[in-house]
Amino acid sequence: MASTEPESSQTPPSAAENGSEPPNLSKKQAKKEAQKAERLRKQQEAAATAVESAEVDPFSGNYGDVPTEEIQSKAISGRRWTEIGSLDAELAGSTVLIRGAAQAIRPVSKKMVFLVVRHYVSTVQCVLVVNKECVSPQMVKFATGLSKESVVDIEGVVSIPKDPIKGTTQQVEVQVTKLFCVNRAVPNLPINIEDAARSEMEFKKAEQTGEQLVRVGQDTRLNYRVLDIRTPANQATFRIQCHVEDIFRRSLLSEGFVGIHTPKLVSGSSEGGAAVFKLDYKGQPACLAQSPQVHKQMAICGGFGRVFEVGSVFRAEDSYTHRHLCEFVGLDVEMEIKEHYFEVCDIVDCLFVAMFDYLHENCQKELDAINRQYPFEPLKYLRKTLRLTFLEGVKMLKEAGIEVNPFGDLSTEAEKKLGQLVREKYDTDFYILYRYPLAVRPFYTMPCYDDPAYSNSFDVFIRGEEIISGAQRIHLPELLTKRAEACGIDVKTISTYIDSFRYGAPPHGGFGVGLERVVMLFCALNNIRKTSLFPRDPQRLVP
């Protein structure tokens, strides 16, 4: 009689599945069997994942990569973006659209992920949580798979978290409803923005707890400058720099100055010495201008009265210090003098006090961003800028036990010490030192009427470092020729400059200041390369 029990369609379990090995299998064969089972398991997992992915996502239209054609100026949608820096508690409950870089991606689970999105100096925390209204597990997975620094568009609702957010500038969150990647960054960045933005205080705290943090060195920063300048401190630094240049222009325009542009290809040195970049100019020897000195004086001779220029300056000096560059932005001024070169000092006084006031009153957000990574004390300055003679400075140094040659220049160490002494005595970081020895000034500097060993010149200091050199110029061609020869300058190379004073020239003076150095010292940064967008020093020509 046939059995009434149905035949099983299943294969009997293998010995491996029962947890035991057949006694006749060698270790090598057992290993092969185990590998075969592992391959099978992975294939099954992959198949399960494929089935899951194939499932229709009802919220697939809420996320994804933006097609290339959509970012080729295809159409104007009329959508309105909100700046990340303007996200605050007043917008709570509002739906906003923001664009920024995905600075950090922190998955909590398959159903939740945090994104820190950055734009300029501002950052905000965005939250994706799986829900039945708009966010699917696939959307969370998409967000988790984004690479850092990818550019994203996020739509969501502003909310106020229960606890303060430590890692962002904005103290609100965005509950994400839509997420689109506009452009993906490479998966492995040469430097991490979060690492590049760390303060020295963070490293000290990490040392105390034994935590290992990555320190991004200066050369690495400069090699990948396009990433480095994305840090909030760097973004703020160059916005401060923009304001400094703008105030320089506007202040001088309000005082009757005219903006000019002088040539950067010149036939000879404008400052004396050999620190010039030489080149061939259609068969003629030429060089890059060390300053606009010659031509801004010629503009005064041409009847402009008061002129200024913002332009590149080139110095071929082998200076490897924290404050020297081979190319920097010069802010130059030249003006007629009616009676005394203190008229030039008055312009310096008004210009920089107005500049410092503006930065303190209007750039607090940027200053705070710099302060978070590079803490500094606010600059101290007087409403009427302090003026000391060179010999008064020498006397102060001597009383402090530092000997200085009264007919020489101040060393960097002496300048620093004098800045400290001035701060202690006069409570200011900003002052003018005038009447320098003639021997340490350029050939075109006017000697003092009562002592030809000294000159009608001045330097201006911030935090113990020189930022400005200025003086009354020699407008007498015979004396100018004599001084040029004494300084070793080939008069033939500057003949047109000297000749310009033979046709009637008013007494005049001026000054020059490096834009990068002003920003560096105002913000108390320790290296001028931090204030040069793509710095050029004796060893760097790229990027």
PDB file of C-alpha atoms in Angstrom, residues 72 78 85 104 110 172 206 219 231-232 267 270 284 300 305 310 334 341 357 399-400 420 445 487 527:
ATOM      1  CA  GLN A  72      22.525  74.282 -17.454  1.00  0.00           C
ATOM      2  CA  GLY A  78      10.873  81.301  -9.244  1.00  0.00           C
ATOM      3  CA  GLY A  85      23.152  82.623   8.007  1.00  0.00           C
ATOM      4  CA  ALA A 104      29.400  66.531   7.881  1.00  0.00           C
ATOM      5  CA  LYS A 110      18.879  53.267   8.846  1.00  0.00           C
ATOM      6  CA  VAL A 172      17.933  75.945  14.794  1.00  0.00           C
ATOM      7  CA  ALA A 206      41.969  66.386  22.831  1.00  0.00           C
ATOM      8  CA  ASP A 219      51.822  73.552   3.330  1.00  0.00           C
ATOM      9  CA  THR A 231      36.643  77.045   6.502  1.00  0.00           C
ATOM     10  CA  PRO A 232      34.522  79.672   8.305  1.00  0.00           C
ATOM     11  CA  SER A 267      62.238  99.837 -16.901  1.00  0.00           C
ATOM     12  CA  SER A 270      61.467 102.027  -8.049  1.00  0.00           C
ATOM     13  CA  GLN A 284      64.538  95.648 -23.532  1.00  0.00           C
ATOM     14  CA  ILE A 300      50.825 114.503  -8.750  1.00  0.00           C
ATOM     15  CA  GLY A 305      46.463 116.757  -6.452  1.00  0.00           C
ATOM     16  CA  VAL A 310      44.897  99.492  -5.174  1.00  0.00           C
ATOM     17  CA  GLU A 334      50.049 110.324  -2.786  1.00  0.00           C
ATOM     18  CA  TYR A 341      54.060 116.206   5.886  1.00  0.00           C
ATOM     19  CA  ASP A 357      35.426 101.606  13.683  1.00  0.00           C
ATOM     20  CA  GLU A 399      65.054 102.679  29.167  1.00  0.00           C
ATOM     21  CA  ALA A 400      63.804  99.105  28.793  1.00  0.00           C
ATOM     22  CA  GLN A 420      54.570  96.372  23.915  1.00  0.00           C
ATOM     23  CA  THR A 445      62.574 110.759   0.776  1.00  0.00           C
ATOM     24  CA  CYS A 487      71.546 104.785  -3.417  1.00  0.00           C
ATOM     25  CA  ASN A 527      51.080  84.397   9.286  1.00  0.00           C
TER      26      ASN A 527
END
